[in-house]
Phi, psi and omega in degrees: 000136184280129178236158164063202182290345165303309185292322180285325187291331180293303174310308174304320184307308185298309179299322183299317180298311180299329175291316199292334173279349179252195183302109187288324197279319190296316180269341205306302175315317173293297176328298172309331176288306187305326190280329178297305180312312182306317176295305191297315175313314183287330183282332171304299180309309178307318192290296185291000000 
């Protein structure tokens, strides 16, 4: 199980890799928002 900043960095890296293979300009903002949502979700799990 991934924990802390390392886990977030790995998840962010995976999302970034996926976004690079799709429409770069059209989806870049959306992917950044998804990444932030994922990070806050992971942080919520860490806290509780």
